[in-house]
Short mmCIF file of C-alpha atoms in Angstrom, two decimals:
data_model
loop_
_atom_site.label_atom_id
_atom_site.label_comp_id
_atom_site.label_asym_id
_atom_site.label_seq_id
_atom_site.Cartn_x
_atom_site.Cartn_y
_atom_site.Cartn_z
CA UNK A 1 -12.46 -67.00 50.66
CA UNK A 2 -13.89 -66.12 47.83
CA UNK A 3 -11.68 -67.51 44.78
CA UNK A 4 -12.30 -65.03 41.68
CA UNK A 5 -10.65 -61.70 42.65
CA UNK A 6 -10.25 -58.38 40.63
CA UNK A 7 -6.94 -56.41 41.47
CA UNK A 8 -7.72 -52.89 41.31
CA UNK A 9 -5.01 -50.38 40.07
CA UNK A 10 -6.09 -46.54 40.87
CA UNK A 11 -3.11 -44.78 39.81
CA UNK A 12 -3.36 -41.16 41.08
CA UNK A 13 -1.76 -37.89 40.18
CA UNK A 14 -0.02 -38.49 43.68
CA UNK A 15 -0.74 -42.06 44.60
CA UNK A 16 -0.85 -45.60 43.70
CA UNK A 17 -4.23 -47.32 45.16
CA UNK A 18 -4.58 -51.06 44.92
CA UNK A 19 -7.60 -53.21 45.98
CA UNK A 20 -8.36 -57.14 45.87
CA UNK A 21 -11.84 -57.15 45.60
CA UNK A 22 -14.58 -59.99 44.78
CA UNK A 23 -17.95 -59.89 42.97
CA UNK A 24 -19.06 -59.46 46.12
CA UNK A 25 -17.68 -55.86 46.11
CA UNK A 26 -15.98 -57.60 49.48
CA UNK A 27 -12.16 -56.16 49.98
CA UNK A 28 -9.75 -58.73 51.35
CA UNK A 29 -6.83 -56.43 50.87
CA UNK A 30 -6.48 -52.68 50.06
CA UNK A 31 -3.11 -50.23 49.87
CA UNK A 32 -1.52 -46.67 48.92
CA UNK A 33 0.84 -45.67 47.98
CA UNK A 34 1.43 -42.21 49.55
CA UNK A 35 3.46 -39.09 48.95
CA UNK A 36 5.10 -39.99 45.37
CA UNK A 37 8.13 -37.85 44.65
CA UNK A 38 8.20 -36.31 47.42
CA UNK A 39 10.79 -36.88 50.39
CA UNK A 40 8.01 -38.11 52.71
CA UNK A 41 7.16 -41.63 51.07
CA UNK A 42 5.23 -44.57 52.30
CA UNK A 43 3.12 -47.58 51.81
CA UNK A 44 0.12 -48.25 53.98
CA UNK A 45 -1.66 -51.53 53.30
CA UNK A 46 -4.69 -52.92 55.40
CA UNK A 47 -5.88 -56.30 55.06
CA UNK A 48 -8.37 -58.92 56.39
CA UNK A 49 -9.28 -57.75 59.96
CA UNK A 50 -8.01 -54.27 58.43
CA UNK A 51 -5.25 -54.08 60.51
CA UNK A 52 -2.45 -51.60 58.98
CA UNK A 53 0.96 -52.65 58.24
CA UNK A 54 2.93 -49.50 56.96
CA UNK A 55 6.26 -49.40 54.90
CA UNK A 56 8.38 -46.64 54.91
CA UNK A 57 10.66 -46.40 52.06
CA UNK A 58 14.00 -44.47 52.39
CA UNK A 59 13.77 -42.17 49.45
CA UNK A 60 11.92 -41.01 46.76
CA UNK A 61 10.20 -43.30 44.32
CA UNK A 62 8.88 -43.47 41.17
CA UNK A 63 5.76 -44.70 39.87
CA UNK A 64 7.39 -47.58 37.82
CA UNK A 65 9.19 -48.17 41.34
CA UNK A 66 5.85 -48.19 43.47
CA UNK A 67 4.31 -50.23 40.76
CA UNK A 68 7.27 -53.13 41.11
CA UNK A 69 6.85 -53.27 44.48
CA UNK A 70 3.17 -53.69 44.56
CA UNK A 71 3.17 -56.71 42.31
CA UNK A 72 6.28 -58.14 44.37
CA UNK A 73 4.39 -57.70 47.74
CA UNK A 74 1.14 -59.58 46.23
CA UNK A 75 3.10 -62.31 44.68
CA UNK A 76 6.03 -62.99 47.49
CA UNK A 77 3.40 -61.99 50.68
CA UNK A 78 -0.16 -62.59 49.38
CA UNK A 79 -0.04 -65.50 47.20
CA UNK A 80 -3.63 -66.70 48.25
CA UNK A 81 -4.94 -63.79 46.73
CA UNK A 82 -2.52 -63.03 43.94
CA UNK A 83 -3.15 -66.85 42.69
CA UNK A 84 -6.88 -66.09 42.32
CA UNK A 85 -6.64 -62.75 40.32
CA UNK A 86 -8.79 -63.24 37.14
CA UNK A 87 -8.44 -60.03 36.06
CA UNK A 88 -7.32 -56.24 36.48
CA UNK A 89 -9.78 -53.03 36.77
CA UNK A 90 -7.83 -49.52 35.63
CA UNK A 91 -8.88 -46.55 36.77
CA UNK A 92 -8.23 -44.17 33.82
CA UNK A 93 -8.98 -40.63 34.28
CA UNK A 94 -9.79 -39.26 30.17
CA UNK A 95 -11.19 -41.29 27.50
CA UNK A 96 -11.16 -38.47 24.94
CA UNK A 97 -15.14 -38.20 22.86
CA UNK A 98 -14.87 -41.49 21.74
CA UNK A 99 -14.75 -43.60 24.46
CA UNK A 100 -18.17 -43.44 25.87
CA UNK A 101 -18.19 -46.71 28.09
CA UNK A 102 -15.70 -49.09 30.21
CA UNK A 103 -13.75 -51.01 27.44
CA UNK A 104 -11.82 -54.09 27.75
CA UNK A 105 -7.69 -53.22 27.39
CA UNK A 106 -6.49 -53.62 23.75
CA UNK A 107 -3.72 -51.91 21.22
CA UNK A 108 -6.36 -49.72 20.09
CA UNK A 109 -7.91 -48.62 23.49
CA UNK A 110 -4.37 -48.11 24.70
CA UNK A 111 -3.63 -45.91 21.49
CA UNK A 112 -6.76 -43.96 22.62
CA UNK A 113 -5.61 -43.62 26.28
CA UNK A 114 -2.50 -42.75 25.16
CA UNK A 115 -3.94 -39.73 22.25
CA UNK A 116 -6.27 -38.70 25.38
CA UNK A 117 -3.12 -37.88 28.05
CA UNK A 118 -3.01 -34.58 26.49
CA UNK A 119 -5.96 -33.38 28.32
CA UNK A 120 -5.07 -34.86 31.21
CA UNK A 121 -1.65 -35.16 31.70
CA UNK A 122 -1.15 -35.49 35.25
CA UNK A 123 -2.99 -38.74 35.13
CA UNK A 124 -3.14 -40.34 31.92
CA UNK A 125 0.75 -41.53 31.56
CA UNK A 126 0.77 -42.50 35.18
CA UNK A 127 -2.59 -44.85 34.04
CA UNK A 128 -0.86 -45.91 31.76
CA UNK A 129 2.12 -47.26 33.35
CA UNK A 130 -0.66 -48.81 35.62
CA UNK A 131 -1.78 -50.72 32.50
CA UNK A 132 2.04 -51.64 31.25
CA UNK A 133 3.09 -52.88 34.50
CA UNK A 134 0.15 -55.44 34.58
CA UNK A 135 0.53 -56.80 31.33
CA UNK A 136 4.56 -57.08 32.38
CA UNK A 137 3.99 -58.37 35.62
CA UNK A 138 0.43 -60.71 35.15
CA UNK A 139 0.97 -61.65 31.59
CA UNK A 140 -1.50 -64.76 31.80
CA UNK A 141 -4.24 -61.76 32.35
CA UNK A 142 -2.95 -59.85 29.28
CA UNK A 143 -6.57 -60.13 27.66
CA UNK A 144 -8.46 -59.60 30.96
CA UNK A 145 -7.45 -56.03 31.83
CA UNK A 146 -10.17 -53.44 32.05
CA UNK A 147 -10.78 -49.48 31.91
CA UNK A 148 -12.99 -47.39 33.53
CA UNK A 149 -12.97 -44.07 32.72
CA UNK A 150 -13.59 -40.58 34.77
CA UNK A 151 -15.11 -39.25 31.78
CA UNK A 152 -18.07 -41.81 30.73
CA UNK A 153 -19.90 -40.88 33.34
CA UNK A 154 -20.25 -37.26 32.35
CA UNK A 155 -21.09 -38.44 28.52
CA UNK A 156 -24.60 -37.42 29.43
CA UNK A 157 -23.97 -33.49 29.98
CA UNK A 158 -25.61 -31.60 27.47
CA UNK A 159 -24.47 -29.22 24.83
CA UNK A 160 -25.36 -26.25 27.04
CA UNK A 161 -23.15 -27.34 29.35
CA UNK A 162 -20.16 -28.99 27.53
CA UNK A 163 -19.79 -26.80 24.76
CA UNK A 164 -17.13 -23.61 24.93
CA UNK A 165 -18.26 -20.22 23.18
CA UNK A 166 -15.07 -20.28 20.73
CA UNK A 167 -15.69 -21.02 17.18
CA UNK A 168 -17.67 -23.91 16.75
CA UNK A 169 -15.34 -25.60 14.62
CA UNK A 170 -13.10 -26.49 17.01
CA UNK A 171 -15.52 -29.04 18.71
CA UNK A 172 -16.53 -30.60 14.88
CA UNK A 173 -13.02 -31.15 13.64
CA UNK A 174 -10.90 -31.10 17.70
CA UNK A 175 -13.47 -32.28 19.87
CA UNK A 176 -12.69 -29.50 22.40
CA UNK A 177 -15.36 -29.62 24.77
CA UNK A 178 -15.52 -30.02 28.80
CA UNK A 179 -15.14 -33.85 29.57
CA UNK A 180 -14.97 -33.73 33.27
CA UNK A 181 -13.50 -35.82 35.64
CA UNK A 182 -14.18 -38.05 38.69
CA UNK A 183 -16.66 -39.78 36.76
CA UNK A 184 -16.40 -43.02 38.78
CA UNK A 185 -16.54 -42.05 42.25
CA UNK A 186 -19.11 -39.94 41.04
CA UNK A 187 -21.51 -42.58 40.12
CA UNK A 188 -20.57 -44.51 42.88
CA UNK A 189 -21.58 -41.42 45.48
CA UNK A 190 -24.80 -41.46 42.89
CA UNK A 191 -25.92 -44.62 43.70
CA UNK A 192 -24.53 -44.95 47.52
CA UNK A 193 -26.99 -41.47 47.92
CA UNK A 194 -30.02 -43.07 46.06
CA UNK A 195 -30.14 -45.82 48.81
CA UNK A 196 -29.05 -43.28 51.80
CA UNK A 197 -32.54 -41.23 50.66
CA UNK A 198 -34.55 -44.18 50.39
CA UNK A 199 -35.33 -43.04 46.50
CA UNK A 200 -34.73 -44.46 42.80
CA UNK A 201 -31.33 -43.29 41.51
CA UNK A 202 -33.29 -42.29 38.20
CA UNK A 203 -35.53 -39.20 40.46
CA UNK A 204 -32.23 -38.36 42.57
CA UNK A 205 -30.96 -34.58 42.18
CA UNK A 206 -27.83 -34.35 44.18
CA UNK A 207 -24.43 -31.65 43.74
CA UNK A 208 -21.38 -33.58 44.91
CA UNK A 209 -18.60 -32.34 45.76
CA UNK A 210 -15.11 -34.26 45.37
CA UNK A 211 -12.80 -32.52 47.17
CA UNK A 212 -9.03 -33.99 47.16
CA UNK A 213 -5.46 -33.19 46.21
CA UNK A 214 -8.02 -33.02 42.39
CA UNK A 215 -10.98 -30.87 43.29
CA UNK A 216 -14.38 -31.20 41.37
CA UNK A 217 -18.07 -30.48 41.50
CA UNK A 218 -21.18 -32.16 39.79
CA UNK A 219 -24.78 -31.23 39.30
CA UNK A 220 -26.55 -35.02 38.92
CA UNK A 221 -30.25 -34.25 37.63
CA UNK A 222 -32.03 -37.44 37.76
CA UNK A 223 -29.21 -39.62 38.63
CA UNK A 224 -27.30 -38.17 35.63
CA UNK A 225 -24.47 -35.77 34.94
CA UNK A 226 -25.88 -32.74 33.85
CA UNK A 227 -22.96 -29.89 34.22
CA UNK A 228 -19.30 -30.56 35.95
CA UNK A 229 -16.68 -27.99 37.10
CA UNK A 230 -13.77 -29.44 35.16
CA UNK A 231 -13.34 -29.09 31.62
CA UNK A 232 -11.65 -30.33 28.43
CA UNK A 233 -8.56 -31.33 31.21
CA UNK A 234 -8.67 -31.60 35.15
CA UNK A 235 -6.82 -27.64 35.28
CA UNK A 236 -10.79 -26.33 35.15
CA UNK A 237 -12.94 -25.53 37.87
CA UNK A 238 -12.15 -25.17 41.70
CA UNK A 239 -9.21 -23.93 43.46
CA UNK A 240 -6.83 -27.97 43.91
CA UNK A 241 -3.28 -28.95 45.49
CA UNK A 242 -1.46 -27.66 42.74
CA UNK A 243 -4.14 -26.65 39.47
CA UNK A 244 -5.20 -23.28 39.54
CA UNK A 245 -8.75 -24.18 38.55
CA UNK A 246 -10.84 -21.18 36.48
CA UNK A 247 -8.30 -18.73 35.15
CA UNK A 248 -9.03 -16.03 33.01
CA UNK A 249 -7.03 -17.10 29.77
CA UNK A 250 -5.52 -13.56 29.02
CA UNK A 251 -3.08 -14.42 31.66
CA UNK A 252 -1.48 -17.01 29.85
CA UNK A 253 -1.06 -14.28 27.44
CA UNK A 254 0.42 -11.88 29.86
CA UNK A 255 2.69 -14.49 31.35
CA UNK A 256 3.99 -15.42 27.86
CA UNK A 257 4.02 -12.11 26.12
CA UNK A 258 4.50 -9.22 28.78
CA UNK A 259 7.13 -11.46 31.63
CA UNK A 260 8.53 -13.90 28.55
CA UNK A 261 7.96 -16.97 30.44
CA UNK A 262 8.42 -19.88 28.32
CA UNK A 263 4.92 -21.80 27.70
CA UNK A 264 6.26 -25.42 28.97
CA UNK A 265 7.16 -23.68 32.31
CA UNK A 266 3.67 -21.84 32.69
CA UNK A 267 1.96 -25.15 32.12
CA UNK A 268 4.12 -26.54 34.86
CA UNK A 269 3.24 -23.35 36.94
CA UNK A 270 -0.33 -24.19 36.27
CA UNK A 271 -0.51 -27.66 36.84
CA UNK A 272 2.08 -28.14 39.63
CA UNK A 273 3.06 -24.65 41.09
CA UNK A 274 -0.51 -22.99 41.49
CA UNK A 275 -3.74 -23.91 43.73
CA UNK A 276 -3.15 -24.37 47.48
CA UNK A 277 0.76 -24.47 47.07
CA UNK A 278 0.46 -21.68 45.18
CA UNK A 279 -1.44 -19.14 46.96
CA UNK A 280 0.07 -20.74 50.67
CA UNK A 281 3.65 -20.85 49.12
CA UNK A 282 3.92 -23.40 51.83
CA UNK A 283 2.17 -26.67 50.99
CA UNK A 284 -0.67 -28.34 48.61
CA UNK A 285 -1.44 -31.07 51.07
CA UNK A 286 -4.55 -29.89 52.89
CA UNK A 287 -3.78 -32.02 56.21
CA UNK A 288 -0.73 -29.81 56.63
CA UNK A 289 -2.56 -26.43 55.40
CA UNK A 290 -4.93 -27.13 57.89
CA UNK A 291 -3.20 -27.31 60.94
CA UNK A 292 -1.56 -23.60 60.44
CA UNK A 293 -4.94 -22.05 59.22
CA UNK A 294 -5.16 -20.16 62.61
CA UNK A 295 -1.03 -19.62 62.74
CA UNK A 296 -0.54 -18.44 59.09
CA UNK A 297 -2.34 -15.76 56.85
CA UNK A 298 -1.26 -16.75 53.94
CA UNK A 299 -2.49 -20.56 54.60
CA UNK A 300 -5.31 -18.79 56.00
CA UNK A 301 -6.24 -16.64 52.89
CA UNK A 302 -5.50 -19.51 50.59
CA UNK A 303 -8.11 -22.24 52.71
CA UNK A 304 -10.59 -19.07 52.10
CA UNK A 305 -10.44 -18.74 48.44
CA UNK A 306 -10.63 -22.36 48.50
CA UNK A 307 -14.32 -22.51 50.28
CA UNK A 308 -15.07 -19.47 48.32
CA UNK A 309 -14.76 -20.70 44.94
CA UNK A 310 -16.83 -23.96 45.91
CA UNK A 311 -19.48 -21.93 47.50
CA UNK A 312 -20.19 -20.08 44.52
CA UNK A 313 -20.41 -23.31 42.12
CA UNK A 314 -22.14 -24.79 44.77
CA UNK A 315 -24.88 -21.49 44.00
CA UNK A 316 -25.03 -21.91 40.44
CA UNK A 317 -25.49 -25.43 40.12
CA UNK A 318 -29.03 -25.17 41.78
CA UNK A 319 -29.89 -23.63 37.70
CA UNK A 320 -29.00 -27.14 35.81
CA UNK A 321 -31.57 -28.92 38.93
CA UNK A 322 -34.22 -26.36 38.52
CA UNK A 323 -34.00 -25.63 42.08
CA UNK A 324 -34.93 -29.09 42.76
CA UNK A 325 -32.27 -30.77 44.72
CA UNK A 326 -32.30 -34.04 47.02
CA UNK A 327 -29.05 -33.26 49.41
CA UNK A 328 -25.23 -32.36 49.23
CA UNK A 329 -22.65 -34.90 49.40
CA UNK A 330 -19.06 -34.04 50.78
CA UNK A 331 -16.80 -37.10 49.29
CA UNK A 332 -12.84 -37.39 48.73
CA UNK A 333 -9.44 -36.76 50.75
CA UNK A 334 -10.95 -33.42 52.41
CA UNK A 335 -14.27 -33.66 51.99
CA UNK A 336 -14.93 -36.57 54.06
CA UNK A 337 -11.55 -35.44 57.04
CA UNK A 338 -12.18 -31.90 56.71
CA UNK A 339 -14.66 -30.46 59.28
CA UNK A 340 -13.39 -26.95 59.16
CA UNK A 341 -13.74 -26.65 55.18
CA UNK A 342 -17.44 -28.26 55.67
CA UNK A 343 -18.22 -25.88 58.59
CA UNK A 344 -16.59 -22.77 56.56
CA UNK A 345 -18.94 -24.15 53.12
CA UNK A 346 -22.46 -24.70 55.04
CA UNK A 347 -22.07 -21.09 56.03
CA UNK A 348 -21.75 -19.39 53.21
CA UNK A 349 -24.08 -20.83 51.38
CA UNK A 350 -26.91 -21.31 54.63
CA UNK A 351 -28.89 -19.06 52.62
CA UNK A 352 -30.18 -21.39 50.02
CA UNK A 353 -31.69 -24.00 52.75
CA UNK A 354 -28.34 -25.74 54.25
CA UNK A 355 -28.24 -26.35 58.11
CA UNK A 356 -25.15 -27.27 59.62
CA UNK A 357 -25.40 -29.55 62.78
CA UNK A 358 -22.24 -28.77 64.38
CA UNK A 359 -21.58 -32.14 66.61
CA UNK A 360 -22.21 -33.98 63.39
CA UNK A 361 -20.33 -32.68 61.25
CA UNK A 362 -17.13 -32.63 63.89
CA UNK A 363 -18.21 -36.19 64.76
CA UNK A 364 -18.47 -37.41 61.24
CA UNK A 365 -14.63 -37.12 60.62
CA UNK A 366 -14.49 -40.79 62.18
CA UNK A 367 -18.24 -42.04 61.03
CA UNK A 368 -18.21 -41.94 57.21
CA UNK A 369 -21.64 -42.06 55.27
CA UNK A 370 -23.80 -40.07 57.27
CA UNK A 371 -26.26 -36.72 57.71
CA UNK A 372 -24.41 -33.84 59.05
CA UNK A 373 -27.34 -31.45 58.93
CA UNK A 374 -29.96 -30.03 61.36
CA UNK A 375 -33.43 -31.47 60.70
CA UNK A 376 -35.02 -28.39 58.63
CA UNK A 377 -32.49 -28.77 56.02
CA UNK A 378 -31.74 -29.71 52.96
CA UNK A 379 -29.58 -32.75 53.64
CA UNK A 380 -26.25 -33.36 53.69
CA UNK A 381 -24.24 -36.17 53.57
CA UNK A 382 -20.47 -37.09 53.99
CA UNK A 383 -19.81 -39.84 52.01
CA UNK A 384 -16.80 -42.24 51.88
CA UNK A 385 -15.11 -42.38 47.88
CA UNK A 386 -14.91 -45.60 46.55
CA UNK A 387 -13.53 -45.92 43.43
CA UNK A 388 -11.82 -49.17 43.77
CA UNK A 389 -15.44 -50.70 44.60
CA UNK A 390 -17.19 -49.53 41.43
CA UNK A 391 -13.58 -50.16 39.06
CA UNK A 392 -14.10 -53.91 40.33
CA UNK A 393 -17.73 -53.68 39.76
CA UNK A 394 -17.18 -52.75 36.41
CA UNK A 395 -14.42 -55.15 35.39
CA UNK A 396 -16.40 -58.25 36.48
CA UNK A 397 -19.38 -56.88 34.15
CA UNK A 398 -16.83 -57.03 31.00
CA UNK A 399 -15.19 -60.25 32.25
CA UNK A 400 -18.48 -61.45 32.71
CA UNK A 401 -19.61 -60.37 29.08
CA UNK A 402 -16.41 -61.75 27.39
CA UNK A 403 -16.92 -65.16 28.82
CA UNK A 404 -20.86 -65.22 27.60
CA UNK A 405 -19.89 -64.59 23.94
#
């Protein structure tokens, strides 16, 4: 076995992902977390041959709960690996304008993470805690924890696209501008498509299209970010589990002024009440949602204005590529498992040069990283995330650096 590992901490908005990983990008032992909060809680963890042993836990649990328990399973059950842990790669989801590149952990990054939760504050305390729980529980490795950030990645977008028409002053003096989000799985489906076409990752024009529990899209013009769905915080864009996505803003007002709801509770309806749980009223988890779409017209109505709303960004993101596009990647929770939302996508937007092979794209719900599209199409590609890959990746790079100086 390799002896320098990275532990990878991906601390979700719903989850708790952990990977050991070498320089290699080789995974000797990955886990989740599942179902946080909620009464339906468990642990999956696969590891070596990737068999999975599962852990069901009896009640709800926390984040500082999972976290304990993670570090307690390496240490007590996987000493060979926890032993050879050099360092720790954090997934953080907003770096704010300033941080422009993965930093090694220190008070002031941490101070910076910490100013930055307020645009996304689903994910950034719950990162966070990620960090804390490290330097409680691997205190030998308090100067080798890393972050990578979502929002690097999308430090290339231009002005055109990242700038809001409200007064200009308010990006000078507040930096309010669209950040984005999914920034690391988003190179990683960069480069992963770059070798699947055979081409140089600098001449790649691609539109991916995260699709999880956190829904984005991204136009990549020459291997680069060039316009992203979500904005100065993750509640932008497409239709998610429980964000409303694009909204027009006089509702707020309405919902405030006219029905006297208090603002903390319509940020809580926006953030954890609306989306697919919202318009269903039965459930944001799309695995569920799915399984009544032909039983239930509300579920039914709300899958709809789900494909909708991705359809038409799909459309409009053909302007920041010129027309010029390589293929269309599928990635995340539902875009890789989700045949029926793929099937439901291809059609709608057919028009513009997409050809759906049906077998494949049925078929491809069990083989990841591969074409689903007839041969006179544009291509299209389901594509496996891997975040915890590229975080390790990453982490060994500023290890790496550290150790030259």
């Amino acid at each position: 076995m390799e002896k320098k590992v990275i532990l990878v901490l991906n601390c979700g908005s719903s989850t708790i992902k952990f990977s050991i990983i070498n320089f290699k990008k080789k995974i000797f032992l990955k886990g989740v977390i599942d179902y946080l909060k909620t009464s339906k809680v468990c642990a999956m963890w696969t590891h070596l041959n990737f068999s999975k042993e599962i852990f069901y836990f009896k009640k709800k649990i926390t984040y500082k709960i999972g976290l304990k328990f993670i570090f307690n399973l390496l240490k007590n059950q996987f000493k060979k690996y926890y032993n050879n842990i050099i360092g720790v790669g954090h997934r953080v989801v907003h770096g704010g304008e300033e941080i422009k590149k993965t930093s090694l952990i220190t008070k002031e990054i941490l101070i910076k993470i910490k100013k930055s939760s307020i645009y996304a504050p689903l994910h950034n305390p719950n990162n966070l805690l990620g960090i804390k729980n490290s330097l409680k529980y691997l205190p030998h490795l308090s100067d080798k924890n890393v972050a990578i950030f979502d929002t690097t990645f999308h430090s290339t977008i231009p002005k055109i696209a990242f700038l809001y028409a409200i007064p200009y002053f308010f990006y000078k003096k507040h930096k309010i501008r669209r950040y984005g989000a999914h920034g690391i799985n988003y190179l990683y489906i960069t480069q992963k498509s770059a070798v699947l076409l055979n081409k140089n990752i600098y001449s790649t024009n691609l539109i991916i299209c995260h699709l999880g529990n956190g829904a984005s899209i991204t136009a990549i013009v020459k291997g680069k970010s060039a316009d992203t769905s979500m904005g100065l915080t993750p509640l932008e864009g497409l239709v998610m589990g429980t964000r409303c996505g694009d909204l027009d803003p006089s509702i707020i007002f309405y919902l405030y002024e006219i029905l006297k709801i208090p603002i903390k509770k319509i940020k809580k309806i926006l953030m954890k009440k609306s989306g697919l749980l919202g318009l269903s009223e039965i459930n944001s988890d799309f695995r569920i949602l799915e399984k009544q779409y032909k039983d239930n017209i509300q579920t039914e109505i709300s899958i709809k204005i789900f494909c909708y709303r991705l359809s038409k960004y799909i459309a409009s993101y053909f302007v920041p590529l010129n027309g010029k596009i390589d293929a269309l990647i599928f990635t995340g929770g539902i875009g890789e498992n989700s045949g029926l939302i793929r099937k439901k996508i291809i059609k709608k937007i057919q028009f513009l040069g997409f050809k759906l092979d049906k077998i494949k794209n049925i078929n491809n719900n069990f083989q990841k990283n591969s074409s689903i599209h007839q041969e006179k199409s544009i291509p299209i590609f389901v594509i496996a995330a891997d975040e915890e890959k590229m975080i390790a990746s990453e982490t060994f790079k500023i290890l790496k650096n550290c150790e030259q100086k």
